[in-house]
Amino acid sequence: MSQVSDASHYREIPPEDRKKAAAFFAQGKKVSDAGNYDYAIEMYMQGLAIDPDSQEAHQALRDVSLRRKVQGGKPIGMIQALGLKRGTKDLKQDMLNAERLLACDPGNTDHMASMIKAALKGGFYDTIMWLGSILIKANNDSGKHEEFSKYILMKDVYREMAMSDTTPPSLKALLYKRAVEATEFAVALKPDDMDLSTERKRLGAEQTIWEGKYGGSGNFRDSIRDVEAQELLMKQDMDVRTIDAMTQIINDAQAQYDAAPNEPGKAMKLVEALAKTEDSEYENRAIEILQQWFDRTKQFRFRLNIGKLRMAQMLRMSRTLRADVKANPNDASAKETYEQFEKERLTEELNEYQLWAENYPTETSYRYQAAVRLYELARYDEAIPLLQQVRMDPKYKFDAGIALGRAFFEAGFIEESIDTLHHVIEEYQIKGDPKSLAMNYWYARGLEQKGDLQAALKAYSQTAQMDFNYRDVQARIKKIRAAIK
C-alpha cells in the first residue's frame, strides 16, 4: 500500500519571491561563515518561507547544520519539537517545521521523511529531488537500523511525481530510475515479497520507456521552462508501449549473449530481460537458459532463479483464478478449481523454499517462508518446530513469533499459543501497525478459546482501539460482553 496520497502538482515559485528570498540566503551564508550557525539557520529558514523549493538553499542550510553538529550543536528540545511535529493546515509550514527539526538533528531520517511527505503534498518537488537521495543514503548507511518503510516511502513518492501531469517529460526517466533504486533496496530487505519484485519490474519498464528520449537538468525549476515543447514531444511518442521497449532490450541482450555464450553475466542479463516481460513464453525461454547453466556449472544460483520464475508464474495464475471466483461467487466449480490450485501452489512453493534452505542453510528467510507454507497447508506439527528455530534470528523474531502463536492455536495448543503471543507483545514496542494488531488479536483468540473472557475482552478492546475495523474484533467484543452480562 502506498505511503503517500493526495499529492499535489508541482508548485512553481514566482521569480519575485526567489529574489526576495535570496537576500535572506545571502545573510545566512555571511553569518555561517562567521561561525554563527544558529543565526544562519534562522536566516535560511526565513528565506525558505518565501522560496521553499530552492535546492541550493536547502543544501546550504544542510551544510550549516552539519557544521553545527560537529561543533556540538544539540537537537531541538522535546517540548519545542513536539510543537513542530504537530501538523497544521499549511503544507509549506509542515515542511519547514520538519526542516527546522532536521537542521538541528541532520542525521534524523524521521525528520527527512516528514519533510518529504509534506513537500509532496505541497508540490515542492525540487525539495524532494534534493532530499530523497539523502534519505535513501542515510537509511542505507544505518546498518541494523535500516528501515524498510523509508525505501517504500521514496518509491511511492518518486512514482507519484513521475505520474503527475505537471512533471516535465525530461524528468520522468530520472524519477522512475530513482523509484526503481528505492524499490531495489526494499527488495534486498524482503527478497521474497513477490508483489514488490513485480512492482520493481513495472517501474523499470516505465523507466525504459522514458530513458534516452529527453535531456534534463535534474530539477523542476529548470526543466519546467521547456514543458510545452516536451509535452508536444511526449504526445508524439504516446504510441510507444512497454512491450516494444522490452522487446528491444531482449534483442540487445540476446545479441550480447550470442557474442559471448560462455559469460554467465551475459546469460543473466538476457534472463532478467526475458523475466521482466511477465510473459510465460519469454519466461520459459529464461528457464531453459537457466537450466542449461545449472546443468553445466552445478551452481545453485541458476536453479534458484528457475524456482523464482516458476513461483511467479503460479502466483499470476492464482490471481486469475481468484478473480474468476470473485466475479462468479456462485460458481462452485470455479471455487473448487481455485482451492485445488492453491494447495498445489503452496506445495510447490514449500518444496522450493525447502530446497533453497538446504543449499543456503544460513539464509533464515527461506526457512521462514517454508514454515509459512507449512502453516498455510495446515501442517502445523511441521511448522511449529521450524518457526521455533526461525524466531531465534532477530530479523524474524516477531514475524515468526506471531506465526508460531497462530500455529499453536490452530494445532489446539492453546496455553502455548497464549504464552508465546504474550511474550511477543511484551517485547514489541510499536502500537497500531499490522504486527501489533495481529499479535493482540490472536492473543485474544487464545484467551477466548481458553474461557478467560475478561482477559480476552481486554485484549480485543486494545486491538479495537488501534484499528476498530480489524477482522471481526467488533463482533467478538459484543459477543463476550453479552456473555459476561
Coordinates of C-alpha atoms in Angstrom, one line a residue:
M1 CA 0.0 0.0 0.0
S2 CA 1.2 3.4 -0.9
Q3 CA 2.5 5.5 2.0
V4 CA 1.6 8.8 0.3
S5 CA -1.7 10.2 -1.0
D6 CA -3.4 13.4 -2.0
A7 CA -0.2 14.5 -3.8
S8 CA -0.3 18.0 -5.3
H9 CA 1.1 19.1 -8.6
Y10 CA 4.4 20.9 -8.9
R11 CA 4.2 24.4 -7.4
E12 CA 6.4 26.9 -9.2
I13 CA 7.8 29.7 -7.1
P14 CA 7.4 33.2 -8.7
P15 CA 10.7 34.9 -9.7
E16 CA 10.0 37.9 -7.5
D17 CA 9.7 35.6 -4.5
R18 CA 13.0 33.9 -5.3
K19 CA 14.6 37.3 -5.5
K20 CA 13.3 38.3 -2.0
A21 CA 14.4 35.0 -0.5
A22 CA 17.9 35.4 -2.0
A23 CA 18.6 38.3 0.4
F24 CA 18.0 36.0 3.4
F25 CA 20.1 33.3 1.9
A26 CA 23.0 35.7 1.4
Q27 CA 22.8 36.8 5.0
G28 CA 22.6 33.2 6.1
K29 CA 25.9 32.4 4.3
K30 CA 27.5 35.5 5.7
V31 CA 26.8 34.7 9.4
S32 CA 27.5 31.0 8.9
D33 CA 31.0 31.9 7.5
A34 CA 31.5 33.8 10.8
G35 CA 30.5 30.6 12.8
N36 CA 27.1 31.9 14.0
Y37 CA 25.3 28.7 13.0
D38 CA 22.0 29.1 14.9
Y39 CA 21.5 32.6 13.4
A40 CA 22.4 31.3 10.0
I41 CA 19.7 28.6 10.3
E42 CA 17.2 31.2 11.2
M43 CA 18.1 33.3 8.1
Y44 CA 17.9 30.3 5.8
M45 CA 14.5 29.3 7.3
Q46 CA 13.2 32.8 6.8
G47 CA 14.3 32.7 3.2
L48 CA 12.8 29.3 2.6
A49 CA 9.5 30.6 3.9
I50 CA 9.5 32.7 0.8
D51 CA 11.2 30.4 -1.6
P52 CA 10.6 26.9 -0.1
D53 CA 11.7 24.9 -3.2
S54 CA 15.2 26.2 -3.6
Q55 CA 17.6 23.2 -3.8
E56 CA 20.6 25.5 -3.4
A57 CA 19.2 27.0 -0.2
H58 CA 18.2 23.6 1.2
Q59 CA 21.8 22.3 0.6
A60 CA 23.4 25.4 2.1
L61 CA 21.2 25.0 5.2
R62 CA 22.2 21.4 5.5
D63 CA 25.9 22.3 5.2
V64 CA 25.4 24.7 8.1
S65 CA 23.6 22.1 10.2
L66 CA 26.3 19.6 9.7
R67 CA 29.0 22.1 10.8
R68 CA 26.8 23.0 13.8
K69 CA 26.6 19.4 14.8
V70 CA 30.4 18.9 14.5
Q71 CA 30.8 21.9 16.9
G72 CA 28.5 20.1 19.4
G73 CA 25.1 21.6 18.4
K74 CA 22.2 19.8 20.0
P75 CA 18.8 18.8 18.6
I76 CA 15.7 20.9 19.5
G77 CA 14.3 20.3 22.9
M78 CA 11.5 17.8 23.4
I79 CA 8.7 20.4 24.1
Q80 CA 9.6 22.6 21.2
A81 CA 10.0 19.5 19.0
L82 CA 6.5 18.3 19.8
G83 CA 5.1 21.6 18.7
L84 CA 6.9 21.5 15.4
K85 CA 5.9 17.9 14.8
R86 CA 2.2 18.8 15.2
G87 CA 0.6 19.0 11.8
T88 CA -1.0 22.2 10.5
K89 CA -3.3 23.0 7.6
D90 CA -0.4 24.7 5.9
L91 CA 1.7 22.1 3.9
K92 CA 4.5 24.6 3.4
Q93 CA 4.7 25.2 7.1
D94 CA 4.7 21.5 7.9
M95 CA 7.6 21.0 5.5
L96 CA 9.5 23.9 7.0
N97 CA 8.8 22.7 10.6
A98 CA 10.3 19.3 9.7
E99 CA 13.3 21.0 8.1
R100 CA 13.9 23.1 11.2
L101 CA 14.0 19.9 13.2
L102 CA 16.3 18.3 10.7
A103 CA 18.6 21.4 10.7
C104 CA 19.3 20.8 14.4
D105 CA 19.5 17.0 14.0
P106 CA 20.8 16.4 10.4
G107 CA 21.0 12.6 10.7
N108 CA 17.4 12.1 11.7
T109 CA 15.7 10.1 8.9
D110 CA 12.3 10.5 10.5
H111 CA 12.5 14.3 10.1
M112 CA 13.6 13.7 6.5
A113 CA 10.6 11.5 5.8
S114 CA 8.2 14.0 7.4
M115 CA 9.7 16.8 5.3
I116 CA 9.4 14.8 2.1
K117 CA 5.8 13.8 2.8
A118 CA 4.8 17.5 3.3
A119 CA 6.8 18.5 0.3
L120 CA 5.0 16.1 -2.0
K121 CA 1.5 17.2 -0.9
G122 CA 2.6 20.8 -1.1
G123 CA 4.0 20.4 -4.6
F124 CA 7.6 21.3 -3.6
Y125 CA 9.1 18.8 -6.0
D126 CA 12.6 20.2 -6.2
T127 CA 12.9 19.8 -2.4
I128 CA 12.2 16.1 -2.9
M129 CA 14.7 15.8 -5.7
W130 CA 17.3 17.2 -3.3
L131 CA 16.4 15.4 -0.1
G132 CA 15.2 12.0 -1.5
S133 CA 18.7 10.7 -2.3
I134 CA 20.0 11.9 1.1
L135 CA 17.3 10.0 2.9
I136 CA 17.9 6.8 1.0
K137 CA 21.7 7.0 1.6
A138 CA 21.2 7.8 5.3
N139 CA 18.8 4.8 5.6
N140 CA 21.2 2.6 3.7
D141 CA 24.1 3.6 5.9
S142 CA 22.2 3.0 9.2
G143 CA 23.0 -0.7 9.3
K144 CA 20.8 -2.7 11.7
H145 CA 18.5 0.4 12.0
E146 CA 17.8 0.3 8.2
E147 CA 14.0 0.8 7.7
F148 CA 12.0 -0.9 5.0
S149 CA 9.3 1.8 5.2
K150 CA 11.7 4.6 4.2
Y151 CA 12.5 2.8 0.9
I152 CA 8.8 2.2 0.3
L153 CA 8.1 5.9 1.0
M154 CA 10.6 7.1 -1.6
K155 CA 9.4 4.5 -4.1
D156 CA 5.9 5.8 -3.8
V157 CA 7.0 9.5 -3.8
Y158 CA 9.1 9.2 -6.9
R159 CA 6.4 7.2 -8.7
E160 CA 3.7 9.8 -7.9
M161 CA 5.9 12.6 -9.0
A162 CA 6.6 10.8 -12.3
M163 CA 2.9 10.3 -12.9
S164 CA 2.0 13.9 -12.2
D165 CA 0.8 15.7 -15.3
T166 CA 2.9 18.8 -14.4
T167 CA 6.1 16.8 -14.4
P168 CA 8.3 17.6 -17.4
P169 CA 8.9 14.6 -19.6
S170 CA 12.6 15.4 -19.2
L171 CA 12.4 14.3 -15.6
K172 CA 10.2 11.2 -15.9
A173 CA 13.0 8.7 -16.7
L174 CA 15.1 10.0 -13.7
L175 CA 12.1 9.8 -11.4
Y176 CA 11.3 6.2 -12.4
K177 CA 15.0 5.4 -12.1
R178 CA 15.1 6.6 -8.5
A179 CA 11.9 4.8 -7.8
V180 CA 13.5 1.6 -9.1
E181 CA 16.6 2.2 -6.9
A182 CA 14.5 2.7 -3.8
T183 CA 12.5 -0.5 -4.6
E184 CA 15.7 -2.5 -5.1
F185 CA 16.8 -1.5 -1.6
A186 CA 13.4 -2.6 -0.3
V187 CA 13.6 -5.9 -2.2
A188 CA 17.0 -6.5 -0.6
L189 CA 15.3 -6.4 2.8
K190 CA 12.4 -8.6 1.7
P191 CA 13.6 -10.7 -1.2
D192 CA 10.6 -13.0 -1.1
D193 CA 8.0 -10.2 -1.5
M194 CA 6.7 -11.2 -4.9
D195 CA 4.4 -8.2 -5.2
L196 CA 7.3 -5.8 -4.5
S197 CA 9.5 -7.6 -7.1
T198 CA 6.7 -7.3 -9.6
E199 CA 6.4 -3.6 -9.0
R200 CA 10.1 -3.1 -9.4
K201 CA 9.8 -4.7 -12.9
R202 CA 6.9 -2.3 -13.8
L203 CA 8.8 0.7 -12.6
G204 CA 11.8 -0.5 -14.6
A205 CA 9.6 -0.8 -17.7
E206 CA 8.4 2.8 -17.2
Q207 CA 12.0 3.9 -16.9
T208 CA 12.9 2.2 -20.1
I209 CA 10.1 3.9 -22.0
W210 CA 11.3 7.4 -21.0
E211 CA 15.0 6.6 -20.9
G212 CA 17.1 8.3 -23.5
K213 CA 14.3 10.4 -25.0
Y214 CA 14.8 13.5 -23.1
G215 CA 17.6 15.5 -21.6
G216 CA 17.0 17.2 -18.3
S217 CA 18.9 19.1 -15.6
G218 CA 17.6 17.0 -12.7
N219 CA 15.3 19.7 -11.2
F220 CA 11.9 21.0 -12.0
R221 CA 12.8 24.7 -11.8
D222 CA 15.0 24.4 -14.9
S223 CA 13.0 21.8 -16.8
I224 CA 9.7 23.5 -16.4
R225 CA 10.8 26.2 -18.8
D226 CA 10.7 23.7 -21.7
V227 CA 7.5 22.0 -20.6
E228 CA 5.4 22.9 -23.6
A229 CA 7.9 21.6 -26.1
Q230 CA 8.4 18.5 -24.0
E231 CA 4.7 17.8 -23.8
L232 CA 4.4 18.0 -27.6
L233 CA 7.3 15.5 -27.9
M234 CA 5.6 13.3 -25.4
K235 CA 2.4 13.3 -27.3
Q236 CA 4.3 12.3 -30.5
D237 CA 5.7 9.3 -28.6
M238 CA 2.5 8.1 -27.0
D239 CA 2.4 5.1 -29.3
V240 CA 5.4 3.6 -27.6
R241 CA 4.4 0.7 -25.4
T242 CA 6.2 -1.1 -22.7
I243 CA 6.4 -4.4 -24.6
D244 CA 8.0 -2.7 -27.5
A245 CA 10.7 -1.3 -25.3
M246 CA 11.1 -4.7 -23.6
T247 CA 11.5 -6.4 -27.0
Q248 CA 14.3 -4.1 -27.9
I249 CA 16.0 -4.8 -24.6
I250 CA 15.6 -8.6 -25.1
N251 CA 17.0 -8.4 -28.6
D252 CA 20.0 -6.4 -27.4
A253 CA 20.6 -8.8 -24.5
Q254 CA 20.3 -11.8 -26.9
A255 CA 22.9 -10.3 -29.3
Q256 CA 25.3 -9.8 -26.4
Y257 CA 24.8 -13.3 -25.2
D258 CA 25.2 -14.8 -28.7
A259 CA 28.5 -12.9 -28.9
A260 CA 29.7 -14.3 -25.6
P261 CA 27.8 -17.5 -24.8
N262 CA 30.3 -18.6 -22.1
E263 CA 29.8 -15.5 -19.9
P264 CA 27.3 -16.1 -17.1
G265 CA 26.8 -12.3 -16.7
K266 CA 25.5 -12.1 -20.3
A267 CA 23.3 -15.0 -19.7
M268 CA 21.8 -13.5 -16.6
K269 CA 21.2 -10.2 -18.3
L270 CA 19.2 -12.0 -21.0
V271 CA 17.3 -13.9 -18.3
E272 CA 16.4 -10.7 -16.5
A273 CA 15.2 -9.1 -19.7
L274 CA 13.0 -12.1 -20.5
A275 CA 11.6 -12.3 -17.0
K276 CA 10.7 -8.6 -16.9
T277 CA 8.0 -9.2 -19.6
E278 CA 6.0 -11.4 -17.2
D279 CA 5.0 -13.3 -20.3
S280 CA 5.1 -17.1 -20.0
E281 CA 6.7 -17.7 -23.4
Y282 CA 9.6 -15.4 -22.6
E283 CA 9.8 -16.7 -19.0
N284 CA 10.1 -20.3 -20.3
R285 CA 12.9 -19.2 -22.6
A286 CA 14.6 -17.8 -19.5
I287 CA 14.1 -21.0 -17.6
E288 CA 15.7 -23.0 -20.4
I289 CA 18.8 -20.8 -20.3
L290 CA 19.0 -21.1 -16.5
Q291 CA 18.6 -24.9 -16.7
Q292 CA 21.4 -25.1 -19.2
W293 CA 23.7 -23.1 -17.0
F294 CA 22.7 -25.1 -13.9
D295 CA 23.4 -28.4 -15.8
R296 CA 26.8 -27.0 -17.0
T297 CA 28.1 -25.4 -13.7
K298 CA 26.0 -27.0 -10.9
Q299 CA 25.9 -23.6 -9.3
F300 CA 22.6 -23.4 -7.4
R301 CA 22.0 -19.7 -8.1
F302 CA 20.8 -20.7 -11.5
R303 CA 18.4 -23.3 -10.1
L304 CA 17.2 -20.7 -7.5
N305 CA 16.2 -18.3 -10.3
I306 CA 14.3 -21.1 -12.1
G307 CA 12.3 -21.5 -8.9
K308 CA 11.6 -17.8 -8.6
L309 CA 10.2 -17.7 -12.2
R310 CA 8.0 -20.7 -11.7
M311 CA 6.6 -19.3 -8.5
A312 CA 5.9 -16.0 -10.2
Q313 CA 4.0 -17.9 -12.9
M314 CA 1.9 -19.8 -10.4
L315 CA 1.2 -16.6 -8.4
R316 CA -0.2 -14.9 -11.6
M317 CA -2.4 -18.0 -12.3
S318 CA -3.6 -17.9 -8.7
R319 CA -4.7 -14.2 -9.1
T320 CA -6.5 -15.0 -12.3
L321 CA -8.4 -17.9 -10.7
R322 CA -9.2 -15.8 -7.6
A323 CA -10.6 -13.1 -9.8
D324 CA -12.8 -15.7 -11.5
V325 CA -14.2 -16.7 -8.2
K326 CA -14.8 -13.1 -7.2
A327 CA -16.6 -12.4 -10.5
N328 CA -18.7 -15.6 -10.2
P329 CA -19.3 -16.2 -6.4
N330 CA -21.9 -18.8 -7.1
D331 CA -19.8 -21.0 -9.4
A332 CA -18.9 -23.9 -7.2
S333 CA -16.6 -25.3 -10.0
A334 CA -14.5 -22.1 -10.1
K335 CA -14.1 -22.1 -6.4
E336 CA -13.1 -25.8 -6.3
T337 CA -10.5 -25.2 -9.1
Y338 CA -9.1 -22.2 -7.2
E339 CA -8.8 -24.0 -3.9
Q340 CA -7.2 -27.1 -5.5
F341 CA -4.7 -24.9 -7.4
E342 CA -3.8 -23.0 -4.2
K343 CA -2.9 -26.3 -2.5
E344 CA -0.7 -27.2 -5.4
R345 CA 0.9 -23.7 -5.5
L346 CA 1.6 -23.7 -1.8
T347 CA 3.1 -27.2 -2.0
E348 CA 5.3 -26.2 -4.9
E349 CA 6.5 -23.1 -3.1
L350 CA 7.2 -25.1 0.0
N351 CA 9.3 -27.5 -2.0
E352 CA 11.2 -24.6 -3.5
Y353 CA 11.9 -22.9 -0.2
Q354 CA 13.0 -26.2 1.4
L355 CA 15.4 -26.8 -1.5
W356 CA 16.8 -23.2 -1.2
A357 CA 17.2 -23.6 2.6
E358 CA 19.2 -26.8 2.0
N359 CA 21.5 -25.1 -0.3
Y360 CA 21.7 -21.8 1.7
P361 CA 21.4 -23.0 5.3
T362 CA 22.4 -19.6 6.8
E363 CA 19.6 -17.8 4.9
T364 CA 16.8 -17.6 7.5
S365 CA 14.2 -16.1 5.1
Y366 CA 14.0 -19.4 3.2
R367 CA 13.2 -21.4 6.3
Y368 CA 10.7 -18.8 7.4
Q369 CA 8.9 -18.9 4.1
A370 CA 8.9 -22.7 4.2
A371 CA 7.3 -22.5 7.7
V372 CA 4.7 -20.1 6.5
R373 CA 3.7 -22.5 3.7
L374 CA 3.5 -25.4 6.1
Y375 CA 1.2 -23.3 8.3
E376 CA -1.0 -22.4 5.2
L377 CA -1.2 -26.1 4.3
A378 CA -2.4 -26.8 7.9
R379 CA 0.8 -28.9 8.6
Y380 CA 1.1 -27.3 12.0
D381 CA 3.2 -30.1 13.6
E382 CA 5.9 -29.4 11.0
A383 CA 5.5 -25.7 11.0
I384 CA 5.9 -25.3 14.8
P385 CA 9.5 -26.6 15.2
L386 CA 10.7 -24.7 12.2
L387 CA 9.2 -21.4 13.4
Q388 CA 10.8 -22.0 16.8
Q389 CA 14.2 -22.2 15.0
V390 CA 13.5 -19.2 12.8
R391 CA 12.4 -16.9 15.6
M392 CA 16.0 -17.1 17.0
D393 CA 17.0 -14.8 14.2
P394 CA 16.4 -11.2 15.3
K395 CA 15.1 -10.2 11.9
Y396 CA 12.3 -12.7 12.2
K397 CA 11.8 -12.6 15.9
F398 CA 8.3 -11.0 15.8
D399 CA 7.0 -12.3 12.4
A400 CA 7.9 -15.9 13.4
G401 CA 6.7 -15.3 16.9
I402 CA 3.2 -14.3 15.6
A403 CA 3.1 -17.2 13.2
L404 CA 4.2 -19.6 16.0
G405 CA 1.4 -18.4 18.3
R406 CA -1.1 -18.9 15.5
A407 CA 0.3 -22.4 14.7
F408 CA -0.1 -23.4 18.3
F409 CA -3.6 -22.1 18.3
E410 CA -4.7 -23.9 15.2
A411 CA -3.0 -27.1 16.4
G412 CA -5.0 -27.0 19.6
F413 CA -2.2 -26.0 21.9
I414 CA -4.0 -23.0 23.4
E415 CA -1.8 -22.4 26.5
E416 CA 1.3 -22.5 24.4
S417 CA -0.3 -20.1 21.9
I418 CA -1.2 -17.6 24.7
D419 CA 2.2 -17.8 26.4
T420 CA 4.0 -17.3 23.0
L421 CA 2.0 -14.3 22.0
H422 CA 2.0 -12.7 25.4
H423 CA 5.8 -12.8 25.3
V424 CA 5.9 -11.3 21.8
I425 CA 3.5 -8.5 22.8
E426 CA 5.7 -7.6 25.8
E427 CA 8.8 -7.3 23.7
Y428 CA 7.2 -5.4 20.7
Q429 CA 7.3 -1.7 21.2
I430 CA 5.3 -0.4 18.2
K431 CA 1.5 0.0 18.6
G432 CA -1.1 0.1 15.8
D433 CA 0.9 -1.4 12.9
P434 CA -0.1 -4.8 11.3
K435 CA 2.2 -6.8 13.6
S436 CA 0.9 -5.4 16.8
L437 CA -2.7 -5.9 15.6
A438 CA -2.1 -9.5 14.7
M439 CA -0.4 -10.4 17.9
N440 CA -3.0 -8.8 20.1
Y441 CA -5.9 -10.3 18.1
W442 CA -4.6 -13.8 18.2
Y443 CA -3.6 -13.5 21.8
A444 CA -7.3 -12.6 22.5
R445 CA -8.5 -15.5 20.4
G446 CA -6.4 -17.8 22.6
L447 CA -7.8 -16.3 25.8
E448 CA -11.3 -16.6 24.5
Q449 CA -10.8 -20.2 23.5
K450 CA -9.4 -20.9 26.9
G451 CA -12.5 -19.3 28.5
D452 CA -10.7 -16.4 30.1
L453 CA -13.3 -13.9 28.9
Q454 CA -12.3 -10.9 30.9
A455 CA -8.7 -11.1 29.7
A456 CA -9.9 -11.8 26.1
L457 CA -12.2 -8.8 26.2
K458 CA -9.3 -6.5 27.3
A459 CA -7.1 -7.8 24.5
Y460 CA -9.8 -7.4 21.9
S461 CA -10.5 -3.9 23.2
Q462 CA -6.9 -3.0 22.8
T463 CA -7.0 -4.2 19.3
A464 CA -10.1 -2.3 18.5
Q465 CA -8.6 0.9 19.9
M466 CA -5.7 0.5 17.4
D467 CA -8.0 -0.4 14.5
F468 CA -11.7 -0.6 15.0
N469 CA -12.3 -2.4 11.8
Y470 CA -9.7 -5.1 12.3
R471 CA -11.1 -8.5 11.3
D472 CA -14.2 -9.4 13.4
V473 CA -13.0 -7.7 16.6
Q474 CA -16.2 -5.7 16.9
A475 CA -18.4 -8.7 16.8
R476 CA -16.2 -10.6 19.3
I477 CA -16.2 -7.8 21.8
K478 CA -20.1 -7.6 21.7
K479 CA -20.4 -11.4 22.0
I480 CA -18.1 -11.5 25.0
R481 CA -19.7 -8.5 26.7
A482 CA -23.1 -10.2 26.3
A483 CA -21.8 -13.4 27.7
I484 CA -20.3 -11.7 30.7
K485 CA -23.5 -9.9 31.4

